CSV table of C-alpha atoms and ligand atoms in Angstrom, one decimal:
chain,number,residue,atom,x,y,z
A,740,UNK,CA,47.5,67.4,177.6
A,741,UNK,CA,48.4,70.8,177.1
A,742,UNK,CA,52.1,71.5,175.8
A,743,UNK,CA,54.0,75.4,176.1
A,744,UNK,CA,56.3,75.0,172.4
A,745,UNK,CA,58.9,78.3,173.5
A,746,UNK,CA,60.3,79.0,169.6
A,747,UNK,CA,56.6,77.9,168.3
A,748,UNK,CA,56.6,79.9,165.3
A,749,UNK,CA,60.0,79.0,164.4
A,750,UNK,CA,61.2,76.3,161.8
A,751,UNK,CA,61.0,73.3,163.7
A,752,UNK,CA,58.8,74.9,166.0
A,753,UNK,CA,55.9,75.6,164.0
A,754,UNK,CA,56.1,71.7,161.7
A,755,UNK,CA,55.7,70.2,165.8
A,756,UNK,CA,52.9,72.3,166.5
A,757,UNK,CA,50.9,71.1,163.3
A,758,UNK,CA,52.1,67.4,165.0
A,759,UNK,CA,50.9,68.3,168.2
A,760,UNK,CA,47.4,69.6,167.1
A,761,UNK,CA,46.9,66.9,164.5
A,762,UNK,CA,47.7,64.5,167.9
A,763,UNK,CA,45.4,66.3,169.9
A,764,UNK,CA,47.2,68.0,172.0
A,765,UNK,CA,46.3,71.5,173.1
A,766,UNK,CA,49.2,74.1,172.3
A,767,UNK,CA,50.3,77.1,173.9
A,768,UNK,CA,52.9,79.1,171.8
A,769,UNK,CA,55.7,81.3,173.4
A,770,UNK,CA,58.0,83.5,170.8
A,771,UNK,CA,59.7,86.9,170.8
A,772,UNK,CA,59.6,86.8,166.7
A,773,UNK,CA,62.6,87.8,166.6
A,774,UNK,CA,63.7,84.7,164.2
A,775,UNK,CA,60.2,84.2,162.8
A,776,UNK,CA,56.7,85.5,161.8
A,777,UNK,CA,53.6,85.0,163.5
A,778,UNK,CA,52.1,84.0,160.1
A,779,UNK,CA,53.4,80.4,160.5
A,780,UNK,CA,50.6,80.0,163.5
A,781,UNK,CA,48.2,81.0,161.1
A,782,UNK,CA,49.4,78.6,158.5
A,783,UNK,CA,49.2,76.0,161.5
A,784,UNK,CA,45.6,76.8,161.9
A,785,UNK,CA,44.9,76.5,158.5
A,786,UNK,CA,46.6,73.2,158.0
A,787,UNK,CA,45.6,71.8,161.3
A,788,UNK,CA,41.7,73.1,161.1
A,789,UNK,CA,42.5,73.8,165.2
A,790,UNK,CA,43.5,77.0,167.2
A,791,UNK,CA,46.3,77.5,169.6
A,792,UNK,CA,47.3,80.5,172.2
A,793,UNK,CA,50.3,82.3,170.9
A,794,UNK,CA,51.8,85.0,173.4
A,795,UNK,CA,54.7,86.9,172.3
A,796,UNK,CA,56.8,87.3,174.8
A,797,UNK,CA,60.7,86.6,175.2
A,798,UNK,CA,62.0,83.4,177.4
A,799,UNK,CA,64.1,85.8,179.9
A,800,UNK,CA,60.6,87.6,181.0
A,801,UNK,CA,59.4,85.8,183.8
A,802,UNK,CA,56.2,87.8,184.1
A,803,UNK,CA,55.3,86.6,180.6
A,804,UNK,CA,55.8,83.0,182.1
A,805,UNK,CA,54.0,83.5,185.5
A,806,UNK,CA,51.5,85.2,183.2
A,807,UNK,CA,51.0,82.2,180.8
A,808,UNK,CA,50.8,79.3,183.8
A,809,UNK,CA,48.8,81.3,186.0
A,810,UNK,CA,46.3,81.2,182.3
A,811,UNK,CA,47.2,77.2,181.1
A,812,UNK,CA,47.6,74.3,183.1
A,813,UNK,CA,50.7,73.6,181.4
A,814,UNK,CA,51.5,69.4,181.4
A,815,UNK,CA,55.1,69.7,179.9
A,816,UNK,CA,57.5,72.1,178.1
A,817,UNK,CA,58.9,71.8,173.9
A,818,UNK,CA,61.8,74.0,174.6
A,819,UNK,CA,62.7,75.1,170.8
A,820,UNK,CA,63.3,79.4,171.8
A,821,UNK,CA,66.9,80.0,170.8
A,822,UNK,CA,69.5,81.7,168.5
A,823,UNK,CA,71.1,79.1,166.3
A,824,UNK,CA,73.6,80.8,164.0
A,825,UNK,CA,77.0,79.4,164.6
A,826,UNK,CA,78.9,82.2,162.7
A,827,UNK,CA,76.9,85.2,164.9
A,828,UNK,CA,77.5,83.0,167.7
A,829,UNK,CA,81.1,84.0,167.6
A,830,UNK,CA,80.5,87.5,166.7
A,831,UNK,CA,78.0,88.1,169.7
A,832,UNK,CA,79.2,85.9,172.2
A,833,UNK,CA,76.8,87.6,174.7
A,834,UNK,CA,73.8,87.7,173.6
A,835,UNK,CA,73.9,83.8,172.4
A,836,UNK,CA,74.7,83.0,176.0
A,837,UNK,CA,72.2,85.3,177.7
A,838,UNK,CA,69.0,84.6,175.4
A,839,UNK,CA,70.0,80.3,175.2
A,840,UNK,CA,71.9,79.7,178.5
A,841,UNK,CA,70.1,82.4,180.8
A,842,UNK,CA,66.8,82.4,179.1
A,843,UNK,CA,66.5,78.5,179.7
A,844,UNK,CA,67.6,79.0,183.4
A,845,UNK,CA,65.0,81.8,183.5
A,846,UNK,CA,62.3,79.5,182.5
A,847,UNK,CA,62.9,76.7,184.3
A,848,UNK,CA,62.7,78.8,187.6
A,849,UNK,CA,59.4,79.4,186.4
A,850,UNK,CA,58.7,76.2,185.2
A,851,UNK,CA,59.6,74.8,189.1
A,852,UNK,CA,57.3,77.6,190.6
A,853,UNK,CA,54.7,76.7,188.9
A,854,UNK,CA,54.9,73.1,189.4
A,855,UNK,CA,55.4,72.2,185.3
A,856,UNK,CA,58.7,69.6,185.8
A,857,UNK,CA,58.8,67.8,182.4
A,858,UNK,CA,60.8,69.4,179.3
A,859,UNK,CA,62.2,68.0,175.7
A,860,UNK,CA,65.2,70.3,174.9
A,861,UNK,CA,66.3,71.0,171.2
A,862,UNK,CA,70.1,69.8,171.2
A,863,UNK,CA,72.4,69.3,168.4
A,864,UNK,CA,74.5,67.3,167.2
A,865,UNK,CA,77.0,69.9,167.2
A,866,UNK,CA,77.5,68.7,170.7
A,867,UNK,CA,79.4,66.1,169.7
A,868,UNK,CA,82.0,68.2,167.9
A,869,UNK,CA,84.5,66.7,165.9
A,870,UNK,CA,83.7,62.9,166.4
A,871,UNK,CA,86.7,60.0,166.1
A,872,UNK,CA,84.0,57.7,164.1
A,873,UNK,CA,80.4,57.5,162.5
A,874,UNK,CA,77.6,56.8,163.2
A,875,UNK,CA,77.5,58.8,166.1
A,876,UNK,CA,75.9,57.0,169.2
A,877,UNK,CA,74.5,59.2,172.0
A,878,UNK,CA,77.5,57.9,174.4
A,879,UNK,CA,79.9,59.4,172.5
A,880,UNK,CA,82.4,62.2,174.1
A,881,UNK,CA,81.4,65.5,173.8
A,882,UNK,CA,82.1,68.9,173.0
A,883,UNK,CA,82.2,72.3,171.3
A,884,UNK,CA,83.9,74.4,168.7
A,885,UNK,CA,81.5,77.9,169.0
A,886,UNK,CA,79.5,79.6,171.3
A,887,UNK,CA,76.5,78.4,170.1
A,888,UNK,CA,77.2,74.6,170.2
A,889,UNK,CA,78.6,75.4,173.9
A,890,UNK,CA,75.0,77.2,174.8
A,891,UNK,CA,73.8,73.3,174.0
A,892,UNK,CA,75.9,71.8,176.1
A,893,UNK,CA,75.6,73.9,179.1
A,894,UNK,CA,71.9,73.3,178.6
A,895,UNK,CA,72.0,69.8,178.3
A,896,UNK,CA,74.0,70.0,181.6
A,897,UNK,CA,71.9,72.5,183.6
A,898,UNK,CA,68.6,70.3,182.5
A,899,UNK,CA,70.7,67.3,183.3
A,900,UNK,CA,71.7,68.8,187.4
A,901,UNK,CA,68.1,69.6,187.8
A,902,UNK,CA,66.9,66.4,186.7
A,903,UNK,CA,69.5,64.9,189.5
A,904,UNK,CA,68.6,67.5,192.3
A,905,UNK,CA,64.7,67.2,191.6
A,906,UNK,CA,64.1,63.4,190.4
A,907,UNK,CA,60.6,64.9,189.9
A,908,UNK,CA,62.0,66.7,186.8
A,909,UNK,CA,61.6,64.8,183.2
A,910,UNK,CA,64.4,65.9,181.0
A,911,UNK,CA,64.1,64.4,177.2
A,912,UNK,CA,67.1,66.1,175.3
A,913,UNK,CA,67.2,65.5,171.6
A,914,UNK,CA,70.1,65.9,169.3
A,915,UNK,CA,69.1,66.8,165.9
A,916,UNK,CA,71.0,66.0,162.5
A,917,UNK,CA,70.7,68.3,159.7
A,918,UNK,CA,66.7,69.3,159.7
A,919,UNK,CA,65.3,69.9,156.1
A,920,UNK,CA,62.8,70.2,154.1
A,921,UNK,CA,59.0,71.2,154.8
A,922,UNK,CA,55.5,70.5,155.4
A,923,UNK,CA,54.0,68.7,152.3
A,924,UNK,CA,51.1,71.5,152.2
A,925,UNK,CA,54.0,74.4,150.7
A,926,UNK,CA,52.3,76.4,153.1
A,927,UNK,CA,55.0,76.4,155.7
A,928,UNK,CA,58.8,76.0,155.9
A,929,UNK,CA,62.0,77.4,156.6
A,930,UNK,CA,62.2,81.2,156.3
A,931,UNK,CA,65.7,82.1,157.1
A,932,UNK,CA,66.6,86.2,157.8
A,933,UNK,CA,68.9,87.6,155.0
A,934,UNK,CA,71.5,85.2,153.1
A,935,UNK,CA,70.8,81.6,154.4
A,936,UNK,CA,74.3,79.9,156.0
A,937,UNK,CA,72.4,76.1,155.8
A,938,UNK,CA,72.9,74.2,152.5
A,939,UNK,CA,69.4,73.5,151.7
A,940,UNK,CA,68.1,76.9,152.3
A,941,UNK,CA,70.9,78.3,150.1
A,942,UNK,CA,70.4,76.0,147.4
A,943,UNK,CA,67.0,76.6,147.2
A,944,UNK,CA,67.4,80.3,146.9
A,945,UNK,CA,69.7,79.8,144.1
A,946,UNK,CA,67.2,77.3,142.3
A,947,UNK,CA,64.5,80.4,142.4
A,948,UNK,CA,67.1,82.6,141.2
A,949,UNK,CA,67.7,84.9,144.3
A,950,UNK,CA,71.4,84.0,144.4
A,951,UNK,CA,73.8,83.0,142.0
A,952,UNK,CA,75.3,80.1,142.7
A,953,UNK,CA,76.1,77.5,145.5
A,954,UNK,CA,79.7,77.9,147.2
A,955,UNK,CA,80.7,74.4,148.3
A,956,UNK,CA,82.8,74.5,151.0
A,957,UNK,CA,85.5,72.3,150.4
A,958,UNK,CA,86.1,69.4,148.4
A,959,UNK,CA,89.4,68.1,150.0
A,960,UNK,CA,87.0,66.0,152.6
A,961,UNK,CA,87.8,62.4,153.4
A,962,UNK,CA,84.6,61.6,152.2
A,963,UNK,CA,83.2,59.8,148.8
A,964,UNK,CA,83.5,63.0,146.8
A,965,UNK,CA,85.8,65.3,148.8
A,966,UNK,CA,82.3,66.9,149.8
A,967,UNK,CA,81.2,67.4,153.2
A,968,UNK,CA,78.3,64.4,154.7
A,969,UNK,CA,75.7,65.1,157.0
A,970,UNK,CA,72.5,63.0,158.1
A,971,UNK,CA,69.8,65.6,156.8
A,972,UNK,CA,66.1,64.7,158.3
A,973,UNK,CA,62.8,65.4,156.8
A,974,UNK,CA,61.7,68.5,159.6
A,975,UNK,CA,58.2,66.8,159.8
A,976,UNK,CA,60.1,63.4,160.8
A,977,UNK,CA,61.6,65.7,163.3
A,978,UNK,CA,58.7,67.3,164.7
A,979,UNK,CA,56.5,63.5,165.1
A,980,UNK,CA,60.3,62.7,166.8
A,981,UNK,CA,58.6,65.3,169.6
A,982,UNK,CA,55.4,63.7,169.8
A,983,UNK,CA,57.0,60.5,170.3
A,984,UNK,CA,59.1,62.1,173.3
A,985,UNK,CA,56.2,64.2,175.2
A,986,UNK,CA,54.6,60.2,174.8
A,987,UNK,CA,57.4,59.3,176.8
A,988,UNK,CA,57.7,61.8,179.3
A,989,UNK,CA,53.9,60.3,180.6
A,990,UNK,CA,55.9,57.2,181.7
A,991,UNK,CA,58.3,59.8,183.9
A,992,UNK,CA,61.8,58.3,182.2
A,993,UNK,CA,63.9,60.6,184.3
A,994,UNK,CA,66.8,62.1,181.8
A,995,UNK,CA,66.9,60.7,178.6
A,996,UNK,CA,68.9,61.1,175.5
A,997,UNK,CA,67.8,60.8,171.7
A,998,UNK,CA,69.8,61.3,168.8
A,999,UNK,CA,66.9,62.3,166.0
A,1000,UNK,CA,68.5,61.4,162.5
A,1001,UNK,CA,68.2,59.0,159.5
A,1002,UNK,CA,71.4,56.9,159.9
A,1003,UNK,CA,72.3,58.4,156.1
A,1004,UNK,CA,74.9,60.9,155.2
A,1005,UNK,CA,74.8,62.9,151.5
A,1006,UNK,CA,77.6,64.9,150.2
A,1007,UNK,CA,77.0,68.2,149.3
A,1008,UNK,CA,77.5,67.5,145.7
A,1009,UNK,CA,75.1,65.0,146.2
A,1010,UNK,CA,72.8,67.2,148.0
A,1011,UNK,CA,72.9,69.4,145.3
A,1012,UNK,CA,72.1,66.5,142.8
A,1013,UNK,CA,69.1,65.6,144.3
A,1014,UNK,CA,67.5,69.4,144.6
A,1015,UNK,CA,68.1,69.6,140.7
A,1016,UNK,CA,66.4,66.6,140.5
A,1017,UNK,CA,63.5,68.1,142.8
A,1018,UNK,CA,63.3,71.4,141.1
A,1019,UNK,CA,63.8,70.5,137.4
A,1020,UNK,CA,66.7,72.8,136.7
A,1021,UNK,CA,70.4,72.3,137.7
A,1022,UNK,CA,71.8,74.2,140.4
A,1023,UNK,CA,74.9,76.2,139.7
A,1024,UNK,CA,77.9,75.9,142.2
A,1025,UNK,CA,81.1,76.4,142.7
A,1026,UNK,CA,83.8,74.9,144.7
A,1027,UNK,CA,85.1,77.3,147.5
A,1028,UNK,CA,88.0,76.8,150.4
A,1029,UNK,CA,86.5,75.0,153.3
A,1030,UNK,CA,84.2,77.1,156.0
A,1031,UNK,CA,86.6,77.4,159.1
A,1032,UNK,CA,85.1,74.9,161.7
A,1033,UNK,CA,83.1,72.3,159.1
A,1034,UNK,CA,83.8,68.6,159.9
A,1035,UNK,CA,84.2,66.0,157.2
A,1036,UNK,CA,81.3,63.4,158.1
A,1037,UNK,CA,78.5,63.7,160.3
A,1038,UNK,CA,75.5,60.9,160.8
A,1039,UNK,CA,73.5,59.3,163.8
A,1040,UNK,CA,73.3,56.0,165.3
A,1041,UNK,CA,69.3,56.7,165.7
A,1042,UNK,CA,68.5,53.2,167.1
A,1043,UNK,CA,68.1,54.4,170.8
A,1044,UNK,CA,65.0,56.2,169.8
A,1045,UNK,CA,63.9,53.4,167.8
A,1046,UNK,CA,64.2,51.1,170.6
A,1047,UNK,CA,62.8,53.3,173.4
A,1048,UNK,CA,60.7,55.8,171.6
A,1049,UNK,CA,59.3,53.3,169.2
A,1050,UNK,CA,60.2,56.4,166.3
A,1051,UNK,CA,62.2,56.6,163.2
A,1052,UNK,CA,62.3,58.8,160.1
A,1053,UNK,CA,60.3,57.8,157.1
A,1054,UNK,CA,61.0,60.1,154.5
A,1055,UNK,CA,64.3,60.0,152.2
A,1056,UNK,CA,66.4,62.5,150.5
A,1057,UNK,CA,63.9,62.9,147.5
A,1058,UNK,CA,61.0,64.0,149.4
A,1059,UNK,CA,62.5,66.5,151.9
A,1060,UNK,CA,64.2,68.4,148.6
A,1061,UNK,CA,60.3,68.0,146.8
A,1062,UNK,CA,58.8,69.4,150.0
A,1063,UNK,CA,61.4,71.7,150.2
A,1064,UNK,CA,60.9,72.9,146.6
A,1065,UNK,CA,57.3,73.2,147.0
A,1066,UNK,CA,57.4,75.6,150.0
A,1067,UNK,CA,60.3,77.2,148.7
A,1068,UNK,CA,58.3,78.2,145.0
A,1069,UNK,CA,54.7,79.0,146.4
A,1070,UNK,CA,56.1,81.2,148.7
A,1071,UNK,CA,59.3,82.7,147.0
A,1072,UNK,CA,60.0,85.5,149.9
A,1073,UNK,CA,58.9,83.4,152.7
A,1074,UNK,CA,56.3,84.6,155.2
A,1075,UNK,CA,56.4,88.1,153.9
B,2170,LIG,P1,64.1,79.1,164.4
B,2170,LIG,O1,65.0,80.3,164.6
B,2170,LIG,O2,63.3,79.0,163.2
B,2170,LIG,O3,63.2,78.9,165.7
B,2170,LIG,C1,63.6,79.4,167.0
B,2170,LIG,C2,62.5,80.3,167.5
B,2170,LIG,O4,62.8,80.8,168.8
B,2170,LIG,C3,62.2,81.5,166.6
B,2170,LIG,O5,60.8,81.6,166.3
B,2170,LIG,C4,62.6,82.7,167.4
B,2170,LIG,O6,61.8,83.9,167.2
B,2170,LIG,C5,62.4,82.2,168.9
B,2170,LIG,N1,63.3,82.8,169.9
B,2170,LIG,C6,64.6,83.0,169.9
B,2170,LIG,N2,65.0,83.5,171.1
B,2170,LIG,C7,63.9,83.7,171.8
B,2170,LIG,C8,63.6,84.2,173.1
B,2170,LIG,N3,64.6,84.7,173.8
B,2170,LIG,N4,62.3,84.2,173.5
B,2170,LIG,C9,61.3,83.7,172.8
B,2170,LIG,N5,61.5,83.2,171.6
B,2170,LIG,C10,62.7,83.2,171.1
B,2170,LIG,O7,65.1,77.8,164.6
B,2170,LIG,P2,64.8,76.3,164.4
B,2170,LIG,O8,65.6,75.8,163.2
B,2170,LIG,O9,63.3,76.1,164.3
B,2170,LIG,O10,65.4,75.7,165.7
B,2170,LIG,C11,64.6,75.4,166.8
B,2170,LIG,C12,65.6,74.9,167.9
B,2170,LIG,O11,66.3,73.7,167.4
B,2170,LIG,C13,66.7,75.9,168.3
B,2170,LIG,O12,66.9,75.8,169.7
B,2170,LIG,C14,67.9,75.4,167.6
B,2170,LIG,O13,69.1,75.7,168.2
B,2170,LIG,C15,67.7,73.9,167.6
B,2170,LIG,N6,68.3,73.2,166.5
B,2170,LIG,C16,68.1,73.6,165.2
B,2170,LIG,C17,68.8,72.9,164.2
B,2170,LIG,C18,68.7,73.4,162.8
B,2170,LIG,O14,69.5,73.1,161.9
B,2170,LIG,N7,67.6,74.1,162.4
B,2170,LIG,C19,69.6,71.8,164.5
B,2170,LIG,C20,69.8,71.5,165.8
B,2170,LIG,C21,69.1,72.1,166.8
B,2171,LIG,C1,76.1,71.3,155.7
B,2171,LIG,C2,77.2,71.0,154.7
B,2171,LIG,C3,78.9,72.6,154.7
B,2171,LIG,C4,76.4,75.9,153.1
B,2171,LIG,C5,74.9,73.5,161.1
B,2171,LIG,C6,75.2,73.7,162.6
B,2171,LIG,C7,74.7,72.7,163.5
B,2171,LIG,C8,73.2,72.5,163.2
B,2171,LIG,C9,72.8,72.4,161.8
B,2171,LIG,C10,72.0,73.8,164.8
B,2171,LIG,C11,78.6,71.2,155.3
B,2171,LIG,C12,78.2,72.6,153.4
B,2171,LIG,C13,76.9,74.7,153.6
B,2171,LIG,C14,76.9,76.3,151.8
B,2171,LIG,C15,78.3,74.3,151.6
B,2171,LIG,N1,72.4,73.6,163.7
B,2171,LIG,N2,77.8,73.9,152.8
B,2171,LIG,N3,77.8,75.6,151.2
B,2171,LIG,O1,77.3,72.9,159.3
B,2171,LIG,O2,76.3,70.5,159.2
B,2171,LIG,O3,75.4,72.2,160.8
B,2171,LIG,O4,73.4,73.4,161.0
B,2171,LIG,O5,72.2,73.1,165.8
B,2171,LIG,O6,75.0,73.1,164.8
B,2171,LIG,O7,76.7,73.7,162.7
B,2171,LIG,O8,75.0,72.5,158.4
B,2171,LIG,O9,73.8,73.2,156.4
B,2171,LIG,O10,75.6,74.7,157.3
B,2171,LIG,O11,76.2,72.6,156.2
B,2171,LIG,O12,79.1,73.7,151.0
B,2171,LIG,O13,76.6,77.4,151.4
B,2171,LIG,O14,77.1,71.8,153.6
B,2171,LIG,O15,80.3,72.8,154.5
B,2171,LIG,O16,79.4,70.3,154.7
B,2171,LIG,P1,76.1,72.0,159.4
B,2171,LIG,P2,75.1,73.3,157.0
């Protein structure tokens, strides 16, 4: 089977392709860069042993699509090509909705002339907003509290009206928790653009020494230590979560649903804990006022995809800050 991966050389992206290649799929790669470095692909090749096709081209250009299926017989779609920053989001209200919502409605235009009618989609659980209880089952209401988390919703609903126009459409949308960590080689990772705004990509800059110290947002939480809790998940978890999904798009499910997390939440203090622990050295923070938007708690129900995907995470909180740490110290400026 042959899989286009739009957002391939991304975080996420790039941990599913080495999945995908070491499951023997073929891989074609779609990016614009303009979140990423076309040295991951390489470091996929090197980890993998196995080449892929990489085109860069952006998701709104439908001759770059027409251009890559007329080249591939394309079997289904990893739709990972987005902008993800919640606080840009609300600073560039246009450009999150024209590169997520209209680039995605863009591509599957393509996707339909060209026959290729099976996608997985890269939700978030930040389209369950602020949520009444935990864990969070994939029934639950939903909704959105910035831009960005509202380009994931009106995705999941335009994927979700073709799917119900066009029963010959295979819609897998998966909602992510908190994705962390990196591949267990060091060789590649998470390589955010300027000053990170994720926890574990800020801590670990401040472990090397590139930043100060950790601002904790908050510790007036309703949570164990005032700290906010999230369900993070090992990013190679995450990525065999994919493999698991394009498994199940052979049976032709329809639209389906996954939430992709561990079931665990971790403060932030705790967070911190364990990277100390991972790195050797403590991690200096201090406590800050809360980030305008944060929730207290966040973590999955994830038993859906055990049930019908047969897939669960594997690796704890100690591994994803080792791996982390490892990727984040043999390559202390990233891809550059
Ligand atoms: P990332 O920025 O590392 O990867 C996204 C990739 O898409 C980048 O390589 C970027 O260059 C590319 N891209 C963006 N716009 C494009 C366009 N118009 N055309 C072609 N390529 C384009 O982010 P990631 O963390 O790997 O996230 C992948 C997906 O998962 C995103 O859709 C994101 O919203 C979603 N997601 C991420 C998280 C998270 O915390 N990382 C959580 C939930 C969902
Ligand atoms: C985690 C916890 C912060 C940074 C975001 C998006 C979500 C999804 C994942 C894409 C919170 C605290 C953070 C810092 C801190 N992305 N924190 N100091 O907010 O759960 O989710 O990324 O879909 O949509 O909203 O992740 O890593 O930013 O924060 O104290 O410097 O760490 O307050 O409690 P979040 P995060």
């Amino acid at each position: 089977m042959k899989i286009l991966v739009t957002g391939g050389s991304g975080y996420i992206g790039s941990h599913t392709c080495v999945e995908l290649l070491n499951s023997g799929y073929e891989v074609v790669v779609m990016d614009n860069l303009c979140n990423s470095s076309e040295e991951s692909l390489n470091r996929v090749k090197q980890i993998t042993g196995k080449d892929l096709a990489f085109y860069k081209a952006d998701i709104t250009d439908r001759d770059a699509f027409k251009k890559i299926f007329s080249e591939h017989k394309i079997d289904a779609v990893i739709h990972f090509a987005g902008l993800k920053a919640v606080g840009e989001s609300c600073e560039k209200p246009i450009e999150y909705y024209f590169n997520n919502v209209a680039g995605t409605v863009i591509m599957c235009d393509e996707m339909r002339k060209a026959g290729v009618k099976n996608i997985v989609f890269s939700s978030s659980a930040t389209v369950y907003g602020k949520p009444k209880t935990v864990p969070i089952k994939e029934d639950f209401p939903l909704s959105t509290t910035n831009p960005y988390g509202a380009t994931k919703l009106m995705i999941e609903n335009i994927l979700t009206d073709i799917h119900t126009a066009d029963k010959e459409w295979n819609v897998i949308l998966l909602r992510y928790f908190n994705p962390i960590g990196a591949h267990e080689s060091g060789l590649i990772g998470e390589d955010p653009n300027g000053i990170p705004n994720n926890l574990l990509p800020y801590v670990s800059k401040v472990a090397i020494g590139q930043l100060p110290f950790v601002n904790v947002w908050g510790n007036d939480y309703e949570t164990k230590d005032g700290t906010g809790v999230r369900d993070y998940i090992h990013v190679v978890d995450l990525a065999v979560g994919h493999i698991r999904a394009v498994e199940k798009l052979k049976e032709n499910p329809g639209r389906k649903v996954y939430n992709l997390g561990t079931g665990n939440g971790y403060s932030v203090l705790e967070i911190i804990e364990n990277f100390s622990k991972a790195c050797g050295k403590d991690v200096p923070y201090k406590i800050a006022p809360r980030r305008p938007g944060d929730i207290d708690v966040c973590y999955a129900d994830a038993s859906l995809a055990k049930e019908e995907l047969g897939w669960e995470a594997k690796f704890g909180i100690d591994k994803m800050c080792e791996d982390l740490w490892r990727w984040q110290s043999k390559n202390p400026n990233g891809y550059k």
